Coordinates of C-alpha atoms and ligand atoms in Angstrom, one line a residue:
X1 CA 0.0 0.0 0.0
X2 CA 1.2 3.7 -0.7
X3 CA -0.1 6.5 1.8
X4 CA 0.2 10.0 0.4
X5 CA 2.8 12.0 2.5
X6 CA -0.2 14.3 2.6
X7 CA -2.7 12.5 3.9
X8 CA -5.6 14.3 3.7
X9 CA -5.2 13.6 -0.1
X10 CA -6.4 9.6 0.7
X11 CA -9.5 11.1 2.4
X12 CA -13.0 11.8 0.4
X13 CA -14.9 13.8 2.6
X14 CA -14.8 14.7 5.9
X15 CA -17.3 12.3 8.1
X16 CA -16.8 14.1 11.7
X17 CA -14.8 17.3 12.5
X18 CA -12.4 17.5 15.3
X19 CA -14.7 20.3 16.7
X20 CA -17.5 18.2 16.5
X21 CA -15.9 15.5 18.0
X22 CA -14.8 17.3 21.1
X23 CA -18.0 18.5 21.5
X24 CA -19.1 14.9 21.7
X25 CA -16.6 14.0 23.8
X26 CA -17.8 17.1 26.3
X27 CA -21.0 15.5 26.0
X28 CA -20.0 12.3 26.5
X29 CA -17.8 13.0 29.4
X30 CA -20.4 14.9 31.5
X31 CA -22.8 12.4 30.9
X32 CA -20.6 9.8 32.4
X33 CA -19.8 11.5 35.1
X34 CA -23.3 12.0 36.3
X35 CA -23.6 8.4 35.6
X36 CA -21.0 7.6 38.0
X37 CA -21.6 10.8 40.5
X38 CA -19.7 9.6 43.6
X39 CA -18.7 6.2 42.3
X40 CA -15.0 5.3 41.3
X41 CA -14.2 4.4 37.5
X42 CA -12.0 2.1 35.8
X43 CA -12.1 2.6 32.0
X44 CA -10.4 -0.1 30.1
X45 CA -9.0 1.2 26.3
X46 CA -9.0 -1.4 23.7
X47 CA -6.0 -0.5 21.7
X48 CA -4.6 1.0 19.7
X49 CA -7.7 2.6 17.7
X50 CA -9.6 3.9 20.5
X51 CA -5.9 6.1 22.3
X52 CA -7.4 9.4 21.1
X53 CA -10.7 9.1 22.4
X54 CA -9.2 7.6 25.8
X55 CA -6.8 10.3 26.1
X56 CA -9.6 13.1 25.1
X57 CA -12.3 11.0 27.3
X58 CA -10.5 10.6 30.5
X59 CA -10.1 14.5 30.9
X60 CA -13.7 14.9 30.1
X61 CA -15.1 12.7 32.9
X62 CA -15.5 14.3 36.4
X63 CA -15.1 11.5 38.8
X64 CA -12.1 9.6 39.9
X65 CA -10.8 7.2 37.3
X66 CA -8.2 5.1 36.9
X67 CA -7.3 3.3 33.4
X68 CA -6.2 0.2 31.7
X69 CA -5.5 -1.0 28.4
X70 CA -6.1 -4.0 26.6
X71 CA -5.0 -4.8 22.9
X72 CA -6.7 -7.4 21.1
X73 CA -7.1 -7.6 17.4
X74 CA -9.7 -8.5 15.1
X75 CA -8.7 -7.3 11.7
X76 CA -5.7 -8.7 10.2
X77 CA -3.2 -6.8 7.9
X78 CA -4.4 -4.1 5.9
X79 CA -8.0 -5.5 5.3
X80 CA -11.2 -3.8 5.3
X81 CA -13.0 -6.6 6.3
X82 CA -12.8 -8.0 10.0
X83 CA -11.8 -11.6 10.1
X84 CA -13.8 -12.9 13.3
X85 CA -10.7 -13.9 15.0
X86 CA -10.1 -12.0 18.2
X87 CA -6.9 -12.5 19.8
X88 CA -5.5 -10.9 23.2
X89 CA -2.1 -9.0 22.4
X90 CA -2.3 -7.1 25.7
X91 CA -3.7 -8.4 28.7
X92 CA -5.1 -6.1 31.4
X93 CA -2.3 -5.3 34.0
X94 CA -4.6 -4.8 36.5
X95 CA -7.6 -6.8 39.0
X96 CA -11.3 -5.6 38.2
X97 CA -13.0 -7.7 40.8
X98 CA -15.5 -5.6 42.0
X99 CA -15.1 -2.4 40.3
X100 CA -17.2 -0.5 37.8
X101 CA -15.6 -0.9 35.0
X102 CA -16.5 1.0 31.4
X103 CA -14.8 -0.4 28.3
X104 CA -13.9 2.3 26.1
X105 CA -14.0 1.6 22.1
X106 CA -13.3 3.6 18.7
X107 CA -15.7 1.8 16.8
X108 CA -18.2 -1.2 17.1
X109 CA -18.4 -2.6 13.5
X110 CA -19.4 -6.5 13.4
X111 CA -19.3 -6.6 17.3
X112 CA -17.0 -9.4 17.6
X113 CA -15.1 -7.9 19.4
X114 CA -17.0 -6.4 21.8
X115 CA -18.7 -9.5 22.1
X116 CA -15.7 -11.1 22.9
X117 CA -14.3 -8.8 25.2
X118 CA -17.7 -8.1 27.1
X119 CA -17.2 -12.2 27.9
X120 CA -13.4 -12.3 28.7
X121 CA -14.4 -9.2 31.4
X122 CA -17.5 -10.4 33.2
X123 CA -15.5 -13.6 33.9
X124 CA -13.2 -11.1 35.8
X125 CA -16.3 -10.3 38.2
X126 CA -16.1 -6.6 37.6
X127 CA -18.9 -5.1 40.0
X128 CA -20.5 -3.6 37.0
X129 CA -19.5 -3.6 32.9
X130 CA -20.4 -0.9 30.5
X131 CA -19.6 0.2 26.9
X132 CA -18.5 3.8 25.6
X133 CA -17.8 3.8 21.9
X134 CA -17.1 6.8 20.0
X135 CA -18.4 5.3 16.2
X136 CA -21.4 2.9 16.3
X137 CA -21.4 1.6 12.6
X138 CA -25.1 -0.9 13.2
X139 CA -25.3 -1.4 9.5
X140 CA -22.6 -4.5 9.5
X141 CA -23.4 -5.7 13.1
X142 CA -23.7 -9.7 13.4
X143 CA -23.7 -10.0 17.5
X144 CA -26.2 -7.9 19.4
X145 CA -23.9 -5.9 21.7
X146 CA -26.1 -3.7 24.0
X147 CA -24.0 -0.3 24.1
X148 CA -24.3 2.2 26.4
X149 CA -22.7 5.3 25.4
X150 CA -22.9 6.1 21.8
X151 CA -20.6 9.2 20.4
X152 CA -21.8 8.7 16.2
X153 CA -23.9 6.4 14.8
X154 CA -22.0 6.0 11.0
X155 CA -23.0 4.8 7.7
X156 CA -21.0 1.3 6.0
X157 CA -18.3 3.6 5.2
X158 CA -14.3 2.9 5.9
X159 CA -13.6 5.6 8.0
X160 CA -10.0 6.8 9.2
X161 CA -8.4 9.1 11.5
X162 CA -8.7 10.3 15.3
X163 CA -7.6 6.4 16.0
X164 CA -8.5 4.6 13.5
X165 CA -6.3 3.4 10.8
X166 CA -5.7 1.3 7.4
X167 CA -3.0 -0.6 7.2
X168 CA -2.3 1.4 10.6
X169 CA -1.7 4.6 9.0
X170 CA -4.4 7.7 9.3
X171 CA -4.6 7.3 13.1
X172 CA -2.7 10.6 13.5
X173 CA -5.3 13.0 11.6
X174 CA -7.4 14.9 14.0
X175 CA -10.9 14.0 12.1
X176 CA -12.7 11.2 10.8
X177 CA -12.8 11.0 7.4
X178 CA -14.0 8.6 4.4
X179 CA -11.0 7.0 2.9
X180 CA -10.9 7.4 -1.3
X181 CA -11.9 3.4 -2.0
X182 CA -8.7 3.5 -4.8
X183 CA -6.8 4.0 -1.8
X184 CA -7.8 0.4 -0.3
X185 CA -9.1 -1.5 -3.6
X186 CA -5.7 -0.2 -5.7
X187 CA -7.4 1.4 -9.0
X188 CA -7.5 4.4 -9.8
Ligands
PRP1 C1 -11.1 -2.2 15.5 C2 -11.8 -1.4 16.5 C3 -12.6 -2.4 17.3 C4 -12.9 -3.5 16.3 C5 -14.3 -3.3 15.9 O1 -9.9 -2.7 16.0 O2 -10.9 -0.7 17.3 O3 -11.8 -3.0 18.3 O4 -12.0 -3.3 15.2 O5 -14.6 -4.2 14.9 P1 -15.7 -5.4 15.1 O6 -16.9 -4.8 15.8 O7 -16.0 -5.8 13.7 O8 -15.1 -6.5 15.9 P2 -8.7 -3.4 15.2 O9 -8.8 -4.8 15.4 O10 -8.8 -2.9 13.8 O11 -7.4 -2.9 15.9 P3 -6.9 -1.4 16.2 O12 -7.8 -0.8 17.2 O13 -5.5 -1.6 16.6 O14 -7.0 -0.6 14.9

């Protein structure tokens, strides 16, 4: 694959600004927070797409939290189409036996994962287990995931940027965008 040095070039429209989605994250945060009013918060990150929203969603939310991170992965190489496997590359580092714990996503897109991970945690006897994702994309869903905190409901469109990558570029840019299908299918 070839990514433009300019990498807005790769990108056909703009999906979600990066003002808009602070202002979700705001949103989010506060919403969170009243949630958990006087409660204590462990939000587990499932790396690497989700880092910015982490990073930007921990400052949001007003209530004492600590974090962990988890990497697990379900797509393989530079695909656009998730494989079904999930594998644990990072493990948590960190008991959540009793706690509330609120598993923190980029993007729910088959659900596998989720679905997966929503397993591997409640055998972990977390005192409760919720989900925050920043993209909900329902269109190519094929587990039911009940999620709790929805940032964007999306269209079946590849989407980059703020996180999420192809062929683990495009993380860097501060917006989600549409990537340019010659980009991923090689014509044009
Ligand atoms: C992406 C995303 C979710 C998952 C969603 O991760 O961050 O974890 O895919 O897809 P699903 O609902 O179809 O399972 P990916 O495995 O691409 O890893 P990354 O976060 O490192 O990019």
């Amino acid at each position: 694959m070839t990514v433009q040095t300019d990498m807005t070039a790769d990108i056909g429209e703009i999906l979600l600004t990066e003002e808009e989605i602070a202002a979700k994250v705001a949103e989010l945060g506060s919403q969170i927070g009243a949630d958990y009013a006087d409660r204590r918060l462990t939000l587990v990150s499932v790396l690497k797409g989700s880092l910015p929203f982490m990073a930007d969603l921990m400052r949001a939310i007003p209530v004492p939290v600590r974090i962990d991170l988890m990497e697990v992965s379900s797509y393989g190489g530079t695909t656009t189409e998730s494989s079904g496997l999930v594998r644990i590359l990072k493990d948590l580092s960190a008991t959540i036996e009793g706690e509330e714990v609120l598993i923190v996503e980029d993007i729910i897109d088959t659900g596998l994962t989720l679905n997966y991970l929503v397993r591997y945690l409640r055998g972990k006897n977390p005192r409760s287990l919720r989900i925050c994702t920043l993209l909900d994309k329902p269109a190519r869903r094929l587990v039911d995931i009940p999620v709790d905190y929805v940032g964007f409901t999306i269209p079946d469109q590849f989407v980059v940027g703020y996180g999420l990558d192809y062929g683990e570029y495009y993380r860097n840019l501060r917006f989600v965008g549409v990537l340019r299908p010659e980009v991923y299918t090689g014509v044009g």
